[in-house]
Short mmCIF file of C-alpha atoms in Angstrom, two decimals:
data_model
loop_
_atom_site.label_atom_id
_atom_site.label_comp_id
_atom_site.label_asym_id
_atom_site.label_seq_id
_atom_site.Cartn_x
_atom_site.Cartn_y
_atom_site.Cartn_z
CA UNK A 1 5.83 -1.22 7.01
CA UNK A 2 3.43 -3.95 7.92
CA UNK A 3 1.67 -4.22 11.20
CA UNK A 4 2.66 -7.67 12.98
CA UNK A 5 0.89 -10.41 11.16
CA UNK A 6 0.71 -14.08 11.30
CA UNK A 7 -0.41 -16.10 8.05
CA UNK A 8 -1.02 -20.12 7.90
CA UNK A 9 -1.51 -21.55 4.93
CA UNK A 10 -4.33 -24.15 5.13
CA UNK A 11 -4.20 -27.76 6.08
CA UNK A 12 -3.06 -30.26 3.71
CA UNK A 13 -6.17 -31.73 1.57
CA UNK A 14 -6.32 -34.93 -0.24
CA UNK A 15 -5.29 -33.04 -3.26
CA UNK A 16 -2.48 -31.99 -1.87
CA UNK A 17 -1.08 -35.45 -0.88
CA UNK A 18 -1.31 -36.11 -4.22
CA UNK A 19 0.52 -33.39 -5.26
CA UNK A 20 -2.78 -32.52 -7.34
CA UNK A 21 -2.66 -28.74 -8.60
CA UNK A 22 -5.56 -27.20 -6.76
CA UNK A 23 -5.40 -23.90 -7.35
CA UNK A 24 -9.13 -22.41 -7.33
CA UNK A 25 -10.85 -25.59 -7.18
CA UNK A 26 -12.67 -25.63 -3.82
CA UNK A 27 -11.29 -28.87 -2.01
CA UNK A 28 -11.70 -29.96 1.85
CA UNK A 29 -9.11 -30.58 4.16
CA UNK A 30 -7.86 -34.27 5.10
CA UNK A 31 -7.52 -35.85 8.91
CA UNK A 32 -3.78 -34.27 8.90
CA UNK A 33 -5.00 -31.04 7.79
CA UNK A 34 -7.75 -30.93 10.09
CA UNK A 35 -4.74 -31.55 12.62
CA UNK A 36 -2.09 -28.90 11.26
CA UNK A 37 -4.98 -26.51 11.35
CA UNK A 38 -5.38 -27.02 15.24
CA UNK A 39 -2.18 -26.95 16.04
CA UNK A 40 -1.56 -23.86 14.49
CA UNK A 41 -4.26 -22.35 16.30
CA UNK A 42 -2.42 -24.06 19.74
CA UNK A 43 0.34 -22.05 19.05
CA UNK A 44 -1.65 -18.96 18.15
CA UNK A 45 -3.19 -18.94 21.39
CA UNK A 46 0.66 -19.25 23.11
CA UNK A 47 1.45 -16.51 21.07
CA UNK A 48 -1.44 -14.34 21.75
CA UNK A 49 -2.85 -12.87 25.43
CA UNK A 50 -5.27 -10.60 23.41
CA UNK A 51 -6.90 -11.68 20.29
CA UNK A 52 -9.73 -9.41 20.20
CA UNK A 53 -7.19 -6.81 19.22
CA UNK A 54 -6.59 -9.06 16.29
CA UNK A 55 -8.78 -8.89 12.99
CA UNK A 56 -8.96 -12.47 11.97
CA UNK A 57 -9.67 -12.89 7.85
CA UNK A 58 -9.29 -16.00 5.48
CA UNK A 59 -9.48 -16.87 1.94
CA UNK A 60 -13.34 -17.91 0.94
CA UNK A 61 -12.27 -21.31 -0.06
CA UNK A 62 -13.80 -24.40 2.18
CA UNK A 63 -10.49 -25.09 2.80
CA UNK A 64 -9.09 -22.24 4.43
CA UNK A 65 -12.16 -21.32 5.96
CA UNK A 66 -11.86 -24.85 7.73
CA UNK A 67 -8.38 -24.26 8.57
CA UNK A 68 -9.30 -20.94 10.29
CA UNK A 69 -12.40 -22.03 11.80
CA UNK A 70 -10.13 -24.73 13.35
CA UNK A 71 -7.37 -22.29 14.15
CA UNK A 72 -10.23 -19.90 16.29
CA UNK A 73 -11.42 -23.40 18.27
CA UNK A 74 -8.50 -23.71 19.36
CA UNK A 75 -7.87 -20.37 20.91
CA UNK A 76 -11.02 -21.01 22.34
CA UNK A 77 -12.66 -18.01 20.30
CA UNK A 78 -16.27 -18.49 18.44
CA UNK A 79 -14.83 -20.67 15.46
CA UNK A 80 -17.10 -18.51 12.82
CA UNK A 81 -16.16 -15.12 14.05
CA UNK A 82 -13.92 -13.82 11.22
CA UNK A 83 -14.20 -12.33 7.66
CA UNK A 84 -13.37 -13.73 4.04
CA UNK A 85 -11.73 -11.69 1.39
CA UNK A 86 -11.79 -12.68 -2.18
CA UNK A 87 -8.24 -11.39 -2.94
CA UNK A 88 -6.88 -14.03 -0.99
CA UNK A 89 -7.95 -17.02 -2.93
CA UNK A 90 -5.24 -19.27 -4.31
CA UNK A 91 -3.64 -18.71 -7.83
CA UNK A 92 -5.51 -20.01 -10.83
CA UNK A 93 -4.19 -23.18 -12.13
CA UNK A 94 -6.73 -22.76 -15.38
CA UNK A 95 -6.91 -25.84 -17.20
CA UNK A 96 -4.56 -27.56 -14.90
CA UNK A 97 -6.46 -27.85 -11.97
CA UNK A 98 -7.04 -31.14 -11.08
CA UNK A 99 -3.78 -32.55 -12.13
CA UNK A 100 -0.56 -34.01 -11.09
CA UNK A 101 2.24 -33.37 -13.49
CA UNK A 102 2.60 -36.97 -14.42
CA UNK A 103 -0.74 -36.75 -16.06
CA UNK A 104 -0.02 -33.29 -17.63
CA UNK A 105 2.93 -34.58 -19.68
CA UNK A 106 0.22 -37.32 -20.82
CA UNK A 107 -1.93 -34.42 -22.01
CA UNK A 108 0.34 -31.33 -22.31
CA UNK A 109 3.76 -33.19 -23.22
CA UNK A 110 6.46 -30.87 -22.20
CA UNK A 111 4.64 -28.65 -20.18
CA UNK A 112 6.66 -28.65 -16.78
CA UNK A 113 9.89 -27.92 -18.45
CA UNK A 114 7.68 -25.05 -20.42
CA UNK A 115 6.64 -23.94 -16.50
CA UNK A 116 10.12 -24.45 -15.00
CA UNK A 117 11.48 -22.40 -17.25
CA UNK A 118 10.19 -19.14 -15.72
CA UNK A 119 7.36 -20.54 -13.20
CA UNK A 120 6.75 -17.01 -11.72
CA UNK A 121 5.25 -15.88 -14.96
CA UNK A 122 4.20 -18.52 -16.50
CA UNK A 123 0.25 -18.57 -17.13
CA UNK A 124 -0.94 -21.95 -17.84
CA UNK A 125 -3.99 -22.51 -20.24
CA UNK A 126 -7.34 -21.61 -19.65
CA UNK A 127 -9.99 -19.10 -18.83
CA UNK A 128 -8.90 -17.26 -15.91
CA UNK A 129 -5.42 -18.73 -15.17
CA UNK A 130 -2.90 -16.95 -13.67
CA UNK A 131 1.27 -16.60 -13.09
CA UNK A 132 2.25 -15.96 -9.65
CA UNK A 133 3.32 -12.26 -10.52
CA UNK A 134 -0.68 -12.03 -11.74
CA UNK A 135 -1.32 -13.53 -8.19
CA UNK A 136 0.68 -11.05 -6.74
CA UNK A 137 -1.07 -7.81 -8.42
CA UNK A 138 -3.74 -9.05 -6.81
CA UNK A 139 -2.42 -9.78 -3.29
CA UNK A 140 -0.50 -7.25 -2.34
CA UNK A 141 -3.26 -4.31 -2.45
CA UNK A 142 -4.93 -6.43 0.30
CA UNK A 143 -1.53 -6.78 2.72
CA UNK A 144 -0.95 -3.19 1.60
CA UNK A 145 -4.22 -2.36 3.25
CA UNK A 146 -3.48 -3.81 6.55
CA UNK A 147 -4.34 -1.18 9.41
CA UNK A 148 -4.51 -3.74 12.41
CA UNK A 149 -2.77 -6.65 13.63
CA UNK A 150 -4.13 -9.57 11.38
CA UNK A 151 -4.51 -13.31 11.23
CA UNK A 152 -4.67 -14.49 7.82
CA UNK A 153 -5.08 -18.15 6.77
CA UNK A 154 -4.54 -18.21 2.71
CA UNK A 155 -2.55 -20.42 0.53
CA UNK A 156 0.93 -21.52 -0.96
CA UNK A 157 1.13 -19.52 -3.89
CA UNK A 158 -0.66 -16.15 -1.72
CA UNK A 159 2.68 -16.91 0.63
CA UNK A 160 5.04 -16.81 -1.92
CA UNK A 161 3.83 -13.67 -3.31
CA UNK A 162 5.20 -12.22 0.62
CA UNK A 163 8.83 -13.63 0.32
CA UNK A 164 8.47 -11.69 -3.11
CA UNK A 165 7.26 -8.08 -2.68
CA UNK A 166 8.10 -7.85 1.55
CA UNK A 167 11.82 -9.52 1.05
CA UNK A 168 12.69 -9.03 -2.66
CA UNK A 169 13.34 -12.56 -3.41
CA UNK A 170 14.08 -13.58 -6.58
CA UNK A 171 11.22 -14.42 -8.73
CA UNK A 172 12.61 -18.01 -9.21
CA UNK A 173 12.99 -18.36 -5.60
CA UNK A 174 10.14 -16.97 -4.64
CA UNK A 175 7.95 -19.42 -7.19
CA UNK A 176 10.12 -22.46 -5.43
CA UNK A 177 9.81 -21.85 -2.00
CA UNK A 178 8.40 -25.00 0.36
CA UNK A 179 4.94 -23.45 2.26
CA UNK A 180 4.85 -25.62 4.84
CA UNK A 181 1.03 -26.32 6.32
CA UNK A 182 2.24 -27.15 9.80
CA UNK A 183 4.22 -23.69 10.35
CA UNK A 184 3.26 -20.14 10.89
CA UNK A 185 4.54 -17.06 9.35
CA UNK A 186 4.89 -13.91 10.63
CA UNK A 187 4.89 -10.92 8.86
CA UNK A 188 6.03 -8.11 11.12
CA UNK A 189 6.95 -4.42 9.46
CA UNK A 190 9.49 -5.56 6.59
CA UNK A 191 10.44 -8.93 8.12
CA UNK A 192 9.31 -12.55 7.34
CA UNK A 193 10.08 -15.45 9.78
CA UNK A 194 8.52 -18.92 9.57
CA UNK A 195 7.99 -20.10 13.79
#
């Protein structure tokens, strides 16, 4: 059983307008994400009378420290005020990042029909890339470790890992899922609901 959590998955970047695969390459938010990152932190501070009974904590990339930094402002909270854990940083896209799949099949003809295939555990090339289920060996110690009430501000592929090992969706579910950056989710006990 979790204690009640909210995650948000970082504003959207220019990277991710262009449907770039980021993964671990460190990337800055865009004027929309800067905006999706303050309105989730508007609804935050609806949500929450005390937030010093919260621990707040983010992934260490610039974008999701942004994102929370933004989130804090605007539940008028000291916007540096939180931790960073490396566990939380996105899944490695290896030799990948950088691309959009149009320019993979230039370079790596086939390969999103190779990923589609079984996209949870596929590991794409390179040193240090990962499949989501690698992703979620990773993740899960960290939400497993979860003692307080928590704000978290991570990534897509982190969230995915949730739907996987809190709800038991199916791996090719789980690896499709939407992760919307305008949308809260809360994690409370064994539930997941996107507000």
């Amino acid at each position: 059983m979790y204690p009640l959590v909210y995650i948000a998955r970082h504003g959207q970047t220019a990277w991710n307008a262009e449907a770039r695969l980021q993964g671990q390459a460190d990337t800055d938010l865009n004027t929309l994400g800067r905006d999706q990152a303050t309105g989730n932190g508007r609804q935050l501070a609806e949500l929450i009378q005390n937030p010093e009974d919260f621990d707040f904590v983010a992934s260490p990339m610039r974008r999701t420290r942004e994102t929370m930094q933004r989130i804090r402002a605007a539940m008028k909270l000291d916007p540096d005020a939180y931790r960073t854990d490396p566990r939380l940083v996105e899944v490695n896209f290896g030799d990948w990042q950088g691309f959009t799949f149009a320019e993979l099949e230039t370079r790596y003809p086939g390969a999103r029909k190779t990923r589609a295939r079984d996209k949870w555990n596929f590991q794409p090339p390179g040193e240090g890339a990962e499949s989501y289920q690698m992703l979620l060996v990773r993740v899960k110690p960290w939400f497993d470790a979860i003692e307080r009430q928590t704000i978290c501000v991570a990534h897509g592929g982190v969230m995915r890992t949730l739907f996987r090992f809190v709800l038991g969706l199916a791996e090719n579910e789980a690896a499709n899922l939407e992760i919307p950056q305008d949308r809260l989710l809360k994690l409370d006990g064994k539930s997941l609901e996107w507000l």
